[in-house]
PDB file of C-alpha atoms and ligand atoms in Angstrom:
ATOM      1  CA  UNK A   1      14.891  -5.700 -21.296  1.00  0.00           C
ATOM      2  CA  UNK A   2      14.333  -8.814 -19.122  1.00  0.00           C
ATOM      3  CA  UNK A   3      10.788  -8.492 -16.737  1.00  0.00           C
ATOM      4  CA  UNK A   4      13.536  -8.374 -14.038  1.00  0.00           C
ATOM      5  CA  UNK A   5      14.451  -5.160 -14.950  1.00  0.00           C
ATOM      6  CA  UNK A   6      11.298  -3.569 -16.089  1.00  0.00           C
ATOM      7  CA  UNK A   7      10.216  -4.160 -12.445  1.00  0.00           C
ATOM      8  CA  UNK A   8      13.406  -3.185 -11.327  1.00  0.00           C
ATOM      9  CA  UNK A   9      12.476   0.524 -13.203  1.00  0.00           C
ATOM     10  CA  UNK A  10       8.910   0.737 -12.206  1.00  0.00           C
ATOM     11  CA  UNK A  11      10.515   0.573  -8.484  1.00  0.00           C
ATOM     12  CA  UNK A  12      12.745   2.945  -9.325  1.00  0.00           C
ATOM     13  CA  UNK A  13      10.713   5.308 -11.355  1.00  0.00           C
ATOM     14  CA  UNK A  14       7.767   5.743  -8.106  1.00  0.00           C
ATOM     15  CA  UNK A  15      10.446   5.236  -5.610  1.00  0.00           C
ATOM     16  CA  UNK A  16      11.362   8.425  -7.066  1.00  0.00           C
ATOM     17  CA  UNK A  17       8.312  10.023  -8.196  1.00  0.00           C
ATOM     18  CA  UNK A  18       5.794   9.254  -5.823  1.00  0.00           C
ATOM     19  CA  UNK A  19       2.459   9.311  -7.802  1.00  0.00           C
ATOM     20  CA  UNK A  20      -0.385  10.769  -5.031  1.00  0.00           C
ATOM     21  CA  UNK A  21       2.197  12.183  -3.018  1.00  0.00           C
ATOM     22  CA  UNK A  22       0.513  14.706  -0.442  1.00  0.00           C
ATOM     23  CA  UNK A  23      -1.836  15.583   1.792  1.00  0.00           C
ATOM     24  CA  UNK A  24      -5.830  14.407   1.457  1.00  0.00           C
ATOM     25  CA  UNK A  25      -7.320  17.924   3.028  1.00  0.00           C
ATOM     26  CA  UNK A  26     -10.791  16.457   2.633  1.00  0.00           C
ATOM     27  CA  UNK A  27      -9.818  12.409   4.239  1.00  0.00           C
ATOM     28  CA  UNK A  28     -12.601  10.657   5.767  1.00  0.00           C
ATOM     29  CA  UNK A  29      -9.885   8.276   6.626  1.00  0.00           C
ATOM     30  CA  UNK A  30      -6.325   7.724   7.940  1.00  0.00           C
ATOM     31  CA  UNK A  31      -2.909   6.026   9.352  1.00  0.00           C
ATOM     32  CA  UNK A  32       0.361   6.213   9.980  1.00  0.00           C
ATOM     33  CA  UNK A  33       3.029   3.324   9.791  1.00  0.00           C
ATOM     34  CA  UNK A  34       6.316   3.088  10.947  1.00  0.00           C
ATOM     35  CA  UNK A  35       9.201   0.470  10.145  1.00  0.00           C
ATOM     36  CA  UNK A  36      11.809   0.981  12.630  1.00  0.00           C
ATOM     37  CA  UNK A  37      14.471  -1.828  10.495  1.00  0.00           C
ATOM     38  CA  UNK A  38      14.937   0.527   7.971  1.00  0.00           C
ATOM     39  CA  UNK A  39      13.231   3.769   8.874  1.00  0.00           C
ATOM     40  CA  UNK A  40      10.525   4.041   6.481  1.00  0.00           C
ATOM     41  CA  UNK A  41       7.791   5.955   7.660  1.00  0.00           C
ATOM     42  CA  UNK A  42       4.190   6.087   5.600  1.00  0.00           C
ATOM     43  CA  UNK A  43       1.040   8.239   6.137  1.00  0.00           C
ATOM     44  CA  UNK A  44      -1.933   7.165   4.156  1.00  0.00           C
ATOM     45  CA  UNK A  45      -5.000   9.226   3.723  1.00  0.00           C
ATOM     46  CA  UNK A  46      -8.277   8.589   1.864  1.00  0.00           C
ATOM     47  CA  UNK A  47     -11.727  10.165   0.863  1.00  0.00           C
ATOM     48  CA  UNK A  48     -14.220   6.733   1.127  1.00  0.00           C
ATOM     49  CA  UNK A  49     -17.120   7.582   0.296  1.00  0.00           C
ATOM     50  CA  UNK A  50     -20.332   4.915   0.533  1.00  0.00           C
ATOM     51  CA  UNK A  51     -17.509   2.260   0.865  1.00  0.00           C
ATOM     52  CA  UNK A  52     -15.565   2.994  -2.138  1.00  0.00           C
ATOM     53  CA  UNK A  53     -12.299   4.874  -2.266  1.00  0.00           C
ATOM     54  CA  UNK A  54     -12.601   8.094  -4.154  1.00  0.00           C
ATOM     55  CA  UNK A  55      -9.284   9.867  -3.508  1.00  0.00           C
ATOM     56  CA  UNK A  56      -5.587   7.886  -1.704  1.00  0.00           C
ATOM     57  CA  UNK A  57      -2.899  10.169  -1.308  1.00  0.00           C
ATOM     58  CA  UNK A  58       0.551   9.339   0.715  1.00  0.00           C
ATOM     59  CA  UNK A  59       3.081  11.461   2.595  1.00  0.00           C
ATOM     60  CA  UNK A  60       5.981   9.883   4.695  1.00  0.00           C
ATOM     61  CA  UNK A  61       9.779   8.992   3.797  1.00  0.00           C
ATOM     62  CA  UNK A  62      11.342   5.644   2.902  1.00  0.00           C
ATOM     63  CA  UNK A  63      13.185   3.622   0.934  1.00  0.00           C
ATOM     64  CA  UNK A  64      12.319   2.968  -2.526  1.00  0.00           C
ATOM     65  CA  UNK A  65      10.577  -0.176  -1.540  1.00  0.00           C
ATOM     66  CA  UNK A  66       8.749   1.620   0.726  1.00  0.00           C
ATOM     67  CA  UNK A  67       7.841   4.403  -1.280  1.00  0.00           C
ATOM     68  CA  UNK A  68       6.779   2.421  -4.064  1.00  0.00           C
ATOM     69  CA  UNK A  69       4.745  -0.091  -2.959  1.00  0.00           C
ATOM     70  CA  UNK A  70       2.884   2.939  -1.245  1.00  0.00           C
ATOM     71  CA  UNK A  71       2.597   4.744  -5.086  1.00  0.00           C
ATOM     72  CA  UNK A  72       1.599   1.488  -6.935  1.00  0.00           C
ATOM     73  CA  UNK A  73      -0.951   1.355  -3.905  1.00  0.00           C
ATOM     74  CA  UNK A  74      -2.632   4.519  -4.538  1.00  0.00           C
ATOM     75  CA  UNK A  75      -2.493   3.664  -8.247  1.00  0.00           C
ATOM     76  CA  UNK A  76      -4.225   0.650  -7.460  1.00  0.00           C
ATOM     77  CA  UNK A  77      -7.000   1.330  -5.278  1.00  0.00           C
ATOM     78  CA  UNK A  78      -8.425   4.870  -6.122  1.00  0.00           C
ATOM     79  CA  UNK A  79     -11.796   3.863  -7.332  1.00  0.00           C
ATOM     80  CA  UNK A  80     -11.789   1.027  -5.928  1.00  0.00           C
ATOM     81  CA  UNK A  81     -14.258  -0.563  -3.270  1.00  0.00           C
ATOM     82  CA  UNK A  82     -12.712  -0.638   0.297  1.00  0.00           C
ATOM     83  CA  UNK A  83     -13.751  -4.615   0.049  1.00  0.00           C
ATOM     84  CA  UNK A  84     -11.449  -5.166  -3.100  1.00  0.00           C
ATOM     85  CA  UNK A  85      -8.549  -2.865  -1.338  1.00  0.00           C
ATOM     86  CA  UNK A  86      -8.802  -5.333   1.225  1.00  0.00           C
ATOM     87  CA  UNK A  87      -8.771  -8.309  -0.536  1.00  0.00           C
ATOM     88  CA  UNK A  88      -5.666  -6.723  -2.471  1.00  0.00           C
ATOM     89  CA  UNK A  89      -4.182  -6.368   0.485  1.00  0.00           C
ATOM     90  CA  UNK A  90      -4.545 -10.291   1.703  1.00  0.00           C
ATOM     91  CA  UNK A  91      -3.610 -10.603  -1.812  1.00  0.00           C
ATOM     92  CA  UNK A  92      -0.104  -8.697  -1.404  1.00  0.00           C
ATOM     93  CA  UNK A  93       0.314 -10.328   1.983  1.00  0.00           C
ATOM     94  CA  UNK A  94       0.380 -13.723   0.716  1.00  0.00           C
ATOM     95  CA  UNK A  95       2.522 -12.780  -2.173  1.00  0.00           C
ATOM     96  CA  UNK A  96       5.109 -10.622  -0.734  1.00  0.00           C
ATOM     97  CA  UNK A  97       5.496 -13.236   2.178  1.00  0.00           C
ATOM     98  CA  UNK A  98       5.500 -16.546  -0.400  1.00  0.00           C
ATOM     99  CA  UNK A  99       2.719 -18.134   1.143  1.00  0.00           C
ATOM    100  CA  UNK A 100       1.213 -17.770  -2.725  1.00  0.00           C
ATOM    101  CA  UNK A 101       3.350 -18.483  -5.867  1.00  0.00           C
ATOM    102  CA  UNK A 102       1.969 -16.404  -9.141  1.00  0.00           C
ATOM    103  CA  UNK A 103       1.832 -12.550  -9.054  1.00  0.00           C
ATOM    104  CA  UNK A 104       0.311 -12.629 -12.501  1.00  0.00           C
ATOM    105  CA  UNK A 105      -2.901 -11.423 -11.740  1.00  0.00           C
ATOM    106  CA  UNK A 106      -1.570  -8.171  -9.652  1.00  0.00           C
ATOM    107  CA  UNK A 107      -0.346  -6.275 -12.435  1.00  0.00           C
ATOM    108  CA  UNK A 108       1.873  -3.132 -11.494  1.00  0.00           C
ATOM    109  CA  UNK A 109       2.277  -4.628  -8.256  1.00  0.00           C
ATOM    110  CA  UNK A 110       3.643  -7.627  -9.337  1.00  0.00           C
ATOM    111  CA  UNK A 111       6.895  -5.613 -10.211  1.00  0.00           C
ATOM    112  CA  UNK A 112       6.969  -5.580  -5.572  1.00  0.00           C
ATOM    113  CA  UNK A 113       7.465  -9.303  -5.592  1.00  0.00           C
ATOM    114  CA  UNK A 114      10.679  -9.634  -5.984  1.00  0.00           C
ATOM    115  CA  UNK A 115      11.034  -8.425  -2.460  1.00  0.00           C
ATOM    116  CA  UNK A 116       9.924 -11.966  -0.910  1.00  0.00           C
ATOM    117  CA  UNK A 117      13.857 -13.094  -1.891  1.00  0.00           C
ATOM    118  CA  UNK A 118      15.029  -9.890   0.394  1.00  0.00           C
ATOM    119  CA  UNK A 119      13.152 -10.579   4.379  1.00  0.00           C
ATOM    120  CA  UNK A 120      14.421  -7.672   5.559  1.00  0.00           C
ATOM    121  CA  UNK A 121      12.984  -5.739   2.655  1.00  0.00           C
ATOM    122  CA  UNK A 122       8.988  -7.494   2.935  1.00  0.00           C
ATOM    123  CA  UNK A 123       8.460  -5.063   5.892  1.00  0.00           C
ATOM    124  CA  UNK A 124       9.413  -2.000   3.409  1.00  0.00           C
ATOM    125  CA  UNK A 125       6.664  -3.419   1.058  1.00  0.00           C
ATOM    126  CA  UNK A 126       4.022  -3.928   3.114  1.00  0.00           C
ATOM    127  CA  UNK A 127       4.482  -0.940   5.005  1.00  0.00           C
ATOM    128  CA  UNK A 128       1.772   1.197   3.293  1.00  0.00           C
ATOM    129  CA  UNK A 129      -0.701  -1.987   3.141  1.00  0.00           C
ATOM    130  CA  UNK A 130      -0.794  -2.273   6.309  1.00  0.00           C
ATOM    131  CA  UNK A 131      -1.380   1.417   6.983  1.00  0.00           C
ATOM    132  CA  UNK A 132      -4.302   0.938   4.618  1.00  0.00           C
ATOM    133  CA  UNK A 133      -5.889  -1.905   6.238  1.00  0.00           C
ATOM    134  CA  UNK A 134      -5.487  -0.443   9.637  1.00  0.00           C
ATOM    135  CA  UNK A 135      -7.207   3.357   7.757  1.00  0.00           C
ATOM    136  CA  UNK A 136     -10.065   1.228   6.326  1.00  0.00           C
ATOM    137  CA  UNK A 137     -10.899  -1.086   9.258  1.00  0.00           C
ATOM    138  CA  UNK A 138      -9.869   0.575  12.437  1.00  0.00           C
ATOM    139  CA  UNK A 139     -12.356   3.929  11.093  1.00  0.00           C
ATOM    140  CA  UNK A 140     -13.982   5.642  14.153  1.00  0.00           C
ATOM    141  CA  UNK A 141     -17.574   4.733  12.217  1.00  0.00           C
ATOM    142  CA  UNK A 142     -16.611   0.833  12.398  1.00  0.00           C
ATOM    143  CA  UNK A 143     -15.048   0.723  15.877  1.00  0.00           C
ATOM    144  CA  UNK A 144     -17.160  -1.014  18.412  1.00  0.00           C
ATOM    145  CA  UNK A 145     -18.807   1.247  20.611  1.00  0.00           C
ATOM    146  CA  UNK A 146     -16.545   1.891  24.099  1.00  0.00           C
ATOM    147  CA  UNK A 147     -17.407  -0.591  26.739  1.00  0.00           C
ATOM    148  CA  UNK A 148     -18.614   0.842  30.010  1.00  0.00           C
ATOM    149  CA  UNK A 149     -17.588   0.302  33.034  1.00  0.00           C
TER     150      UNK A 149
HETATM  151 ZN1   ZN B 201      12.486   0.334   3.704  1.00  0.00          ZN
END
């Protein structure tokens, strides 16, 4: 089996499956994405906690794309620090766009990719990532106080 198509399954397989598929009852954190070129539609929820991530969870409807770069996501970041999940994010950004050349050092996610030879497919990807930046950095806690007028 070529690395071609062992990305090509790992797609498949959480395209399918969904790992952290559900709602977060106890989310200290959330956001919704919408890609009206193909339909995919993402809802991210997490549980930070002193700036890490201590439960992800998804619900929504896409393409496999979609759906897996959303599972690989949660994979990725539970645990993680909400600066890293950032970072991973600029990280998939420049990747999935071409701006940066190796995926080597993303691991699962690398299998995602392949999608920078498909533009009408990057917005599928990046879907859920930018759900998760917008959960992490537009948080009522972090938003500037309301101007008065
Ligand atoms: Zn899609």
């Amino acid at each position: 089996m070529s690395l071609q198509e062992l990305y090509q399954e790992i797609i498949l397989d959480h395209g399918r499956h969904p790992r952290n598929f559900g709602p977060l009852p106890e989310s200290t954190h959330s956001a919704a994405g919408y890609n009206p070129l193909c339909g995919d539609r993402v809802h991210l929820y997490m549980k930070v906690q002193e700036d890490q991530i201590q439960d992800i969870a998804f619900e929504g409807a896409g393409c496999a794309i979609c759906m897996a770069s959303a599972s690989l996501m949660t994979e990725r970041l539970r645990g993680e620090p909400a600066q890293t999940a950032l970072a991973t994010f600029t990280e998939m950004q420049a990747t999935l766009t071409g701006e940066r050349d190796t995926s080597d050092d993303l691991g699962d996610l690398a299998c995602l990719a392949g999608v920078r030879q498909f533009p009408s497919r990057i917005k599928c990807a990046l879907l859920p990532w930018h759900a998760l930046r917008e959960a992490l950095t537009g948080s009522p806690e972090e938003a500037p106080c309301p101007s008065r007028s």
